[in-house]
């Protein structure tokens, strides 16, 4: 669900990065949320066909004031409803970049399917205990937010970077590829929509 109320499948998100102002990621720059300024940055879009079932879209956004560049490289799978992307941040200016914080490589709002309440499926991660990798689930109540992260900078210590958000007859499978300290949050907002975030 985009801010203007339009709806997209997850694998269609990357196709919108060159025409819209909504991006499935967010961050704070010098105390300002990226939603306030990314649409004003210089934008370049490159698309190439990787093979019969994969298309790659690279969107480069550059701040004309500081020289900060955000490059999102997305692989769109045309034979299945899936997409993955990686963010690259680099400073092309002559001064230090203003403080960057709350970098969420994934920040999307979803409309839940009709039927049962949304359920978050996870694994326990590994702490060298007998119940390592055991599955468990949480039903999300209206207004509830679930946050989770590994410990000690290890990508799967006490939390697993793979999880599924199920609602109605479908769901979203998320895999975090960052091999260090990550965090994730699932929120069932009071209006019924689901917000999915993951970052560093």
Coordinates of C-alpha atoms in Angstrom, one line a residue:
X1 CA 0.0 0.0 0.0
X2 CA 1.5 3.3 -1.1
X3 CA 1.0 6.7 0.6
X4 CA -1.4 7.8 -2.1
X5 CA -3.6 4.8 -1.4
X6 CA -2.7 2.7 -4.5
X7 CA -1.9 -0.9 -4.1
X8 CA 1.0 -3.0 -5.4
X9 CA 2.2 -6.6 -5.2
X10 CA 5.6 -6.8 -3.5
X11 CA 7.3 -7.9 -6.7
X12 CA 6.0 -4.7 -8.4
X13 CA 7.6 -2.4 -5.8
X14 CA 10.9 -2.0 -7.6
X15 CA 9.1 -1.1 -10.9
X16 CA 7.7 2.0 -9.2
X17 CA 11.0 3.5 -7.9
X18 CA 11.6 5.5 -11.0
X19 CA 8.1 7.1 -11.2
X20 CA 6.9 7.4 -7.6
X21 CA 8.0 9.1 -4.4
X22 CA 7.4 6.0 -2.2
X23 CA 10.4 3.8 -1.6
X24 CA 10.3 0.5 0.4
X25 CA 13.2 1.8 2.6
X26 CA 13.7 4.7 4.9
X27 CA 16.3 6.5 7.0
X28 CA 16.9 9.7 8.9
X29 CA 19.4 12.3 7.6
X30 CA 20.4 15.1 9.9
X31 CA 17.2 14.5 11.9
X32 CA 14.9 14.5 8.9
X33 CA 13.0 11.4 7.6
X34 CA 13.8 10.4 4.1
X35 CA 10.2 10.6 3.0
X36 CA 10.5 14.4 3.2
X37 CA 13.3 14.9 0.7
X38 CA 14.1 11.8 -1.5
X39 CA 11.6 13.0 -4.2
X40 CA 13.7 16.2 -4.5
X41 CA 17.0 14.4 -5.1
X42 CA 18.5 13.7 -8.5
X43 CA 17.3 10.4 -9.8
X44 CA 18.8 7.9 -12.3
X45 CA 17.3 4.6 -13.3
X46 CA 19.0 1.7 -15.1
X47 CA 17.2 -1.6 -16.1
X48 CA 18.7 -4.7 -17.5
X49 CA 17.5 -8.2 -18.1
X50 CA 19.7 -10.7 -16.2
X51 CA 18.1 -13.8 -17.7
X52 CA 14.8 -15.3 -18.6
X53 CA 13.4 -15.0 -15.1
X54 CA 15.3 -12.1 -13.5
X55 CA 15.3 -8.3 -14.2
X56 CA 17.6 -5.9 -12.4
X57 CA 16.6 -2.3 -11.6
X58 CA 19.1 0.1 -10.2
X59 CA 17.8 3.4 -8.8
X60 CA 20.4 6.0 -7.8
X61 CA 19.4 9.0 -5.8
X62 CA 21.8 11.8 -5.0
X63 CA 21.5 14.8 -2.7
X64 CA 22.6 17.9 -4.7
X65 CA 23.5 19.7 -1.4
X66 CA 25.6 17.1 0.5
X67 CA 26.6 14.7 -2.3
X68 CA 25.2 11.7 -0.4
X69 CA 24.2 9.0 -2.8
X70 CA 21.7 6.2 -2.1
X71 CA 21.8 3.4 -4.7
X72 CA 19.1 0.6 -4.5
X73 CA 19.8 -2.4 -6.6
X74 CA 16.7 -4.6 -7.0
X75 CA 16.4 -8.1 -8.6
X76 CA 12.9 -8.7 -9.7
X77 CA 11.9 -12.4 -10.3
X78 CA 9.4 -12.6 -13.1
X79 CA 8.5 -16.3 -12.6
X80 CA 7.5 -15.9 -8.9
X81 CA 6.1 -12.9 -6.8
X82 CA 9.5 -12.1 -5.3
X83 CA 12.0 -9.3 -5.2
X84 CA 15.2 -8.6 -3.3
X85 CA 17.2 -5.4 -3.0
X86 CA 20.4 -4.0 -1.5
X87 CA 21.1 -0.4 -0.5
X88 CA 24.4 1.3 -1.0
X89 CA 25.2 4.6 0.6
X90 CA 28.2 6.7 -0.4
X91 CA 29.4 10.2 0.0
X92 CA 30.4 12.0 -3.2
X93 CA 30.6 15.4 -1.5
X94 CA 33.6 17.4 -0.1
X95 CA 32.4 17.3 3.5
X96 CA 31.4 14.7 6.0
X97 CA 27.9 13.3 5.5
X98 CA 25.3 14.5 8.1
X99 CA 24.4 11.9 10.6
X100 CA 22.5 9.0 9.1
X101 CA 20.4 6.9 11.5
X102 CA 17.4 4.5 11.7
X103 CA 18.3 3.0 8.4
X104 CA 15.5 0.6 7.4
X105 CA 16.4 -1.3 4.3
X106 CA 12.9 -2.6 4.4
X107 CA 10.0 -0.3 5.3
X108 CA 6.6 -1.2 3.8
X109 CA 2.9 -1.1 4.7
X110 CA 0.8 -4.0 3.8
X111 CA -2.9 -4.6 3.6
X112 CA -3.7 -7.9 5.4
X113 CA -5.7 -10.6 3.8
X114 CA -9.3 -11.2 4.8
X115 CA -9.8 -13.9 7.4
X116 CA -7.9 -14.8 10.5
X117 CA -5.7 -12.3 12.4
X118 CA -2.2 -11.8 11.2
X119 CA 0.3 -14.3 12.5
X120 CA 4.1 -13.8 12.7
X121 CA 6.0 -17.1 12.2
X122 CA 9.6 -17.2 13.4
X123 CA 12.5 -19.5 14.5
X124 CA 14.3 -19.2 17.8
X125 CA 17.7 -18.7 16.2
X126 CA 20.8 -20.4 17.7
X127 CA 22.3 -20.0 21.2
X128 CA 23.8 -23.6 21.3
X129 CA 20.7 -24.8 23.2
X130 CA 18.5 -27.8 22.8
X131 CA 15.6 -25.7 21.3
X132 CA 17.8 -24.0 18.6
X133 CA 15.8 -23.3 15.4
X134 CA 12.5 -24.3 16.9
X135 CA 9.5 -22.6 15.2
X136 CA 7.0 -20.4 17.1
X137 CA 4.4 -17.9 16.3
X138 CA 2.7 -14.8 17.6
X139 CA -0.8 -13.5 16.7
X140 CA -0.8 -9.7 16.3
X141 CA -3.5 -7.8 18.1
X142 CA -4.6 -4.3 16.8
X143 CA -2.0 -1.7 17.8
X144 CA 0.6 -4.4 18.7
X145 CA 4.2 -4.0 17.6
X146 CA 6.7 -6.9 17.8
X147 CA 10.4 -6.1 17.7
X148 CA 13.2 -8.6 17.5
X149 CA 16.9 -8.7 16.8
X150 CA 20.0 -11.0 17.4
X151 CA 22.5 -10.3 20.1
X152 CA 26.3 -9.7 20.2
X153 CA 26.4 -8.7 16.5
X154 CA 25.9 -12.2 15.3
X155 CA 23.2 -12.6 12.6
X156 CA 21.3 -15.5 14.2
X157 CA 22.2 -15.5 17.9
X158 CA 18.8 -15.8 19.7
X159 CA 16.9 -14.6 16.6
X160 CA 16.5 -15.9 13.0
X161 CA 16.8 -13.5 10.0
X162 CA 14.0 -15.4 8.2
X163 CA 10.4 -15.0 9.1
X164 CA 6.9 -15.1 7.6
X165 CA 4.0 -12.7 8.2
X166 CA 0.8 -14.6 7.4
X167 CA -2.6 -13.0 6.9
X168 CA -5.7 -14.4 5.4
X169 CA -4.9 -17.0 2.7
X170 CA -1.4 -15.6 2.0
X171 CA 1.6 -13.9 3.5
X172 CA 5.0 -12.4 3.0
X173 CA 8.3 -14.3 3.5
X174 CA 11.2 -12.1 4.5
X175 CA 14.9 -13.0 4.5
X176 CA 17.5 -10.5 5.9
X177 CA 20.8 -10.9 4.1
X178 CA 22.9 -8.7 6.5
X179 CA 25.4 -10.9 8.3
X180 CA 25.8 -8.7 11.3
X181 CA 23.5 -6.9 13.8
X182 CA 20.1 -6.4 12.3
X183 CA 16.7 -5.6 13.7
X184 CA 13.1 -6.1 12.6
X185 CA 9.7 -5.0 13.6
X186 CA 6.1 -6.0 12.7
X187 CA 3.3 -3.7 13.6
X188 CA -0.4 -4.2 13.3
X189 CA -1.6 -0.6 13.1
X190 CA -4.9 0.5 14.5
X191 CA -6.3 0.9 11.0
X192 CA -5.7 -2.8 10.4
X193 CA -2.7 -2.3 8.1
X194 CA 0.6 -4.0 8.7
X195 CA 3.9 -2.3 8.8
X196 CA 7.0 -4.4 8.1
X197 CA 10.5 -2.9 8.9
X198 CA 14.0 -4.3 9.0
X199 CA 17.3 -2.5 9.1
X200 CA 20.5 -1.9 11.1

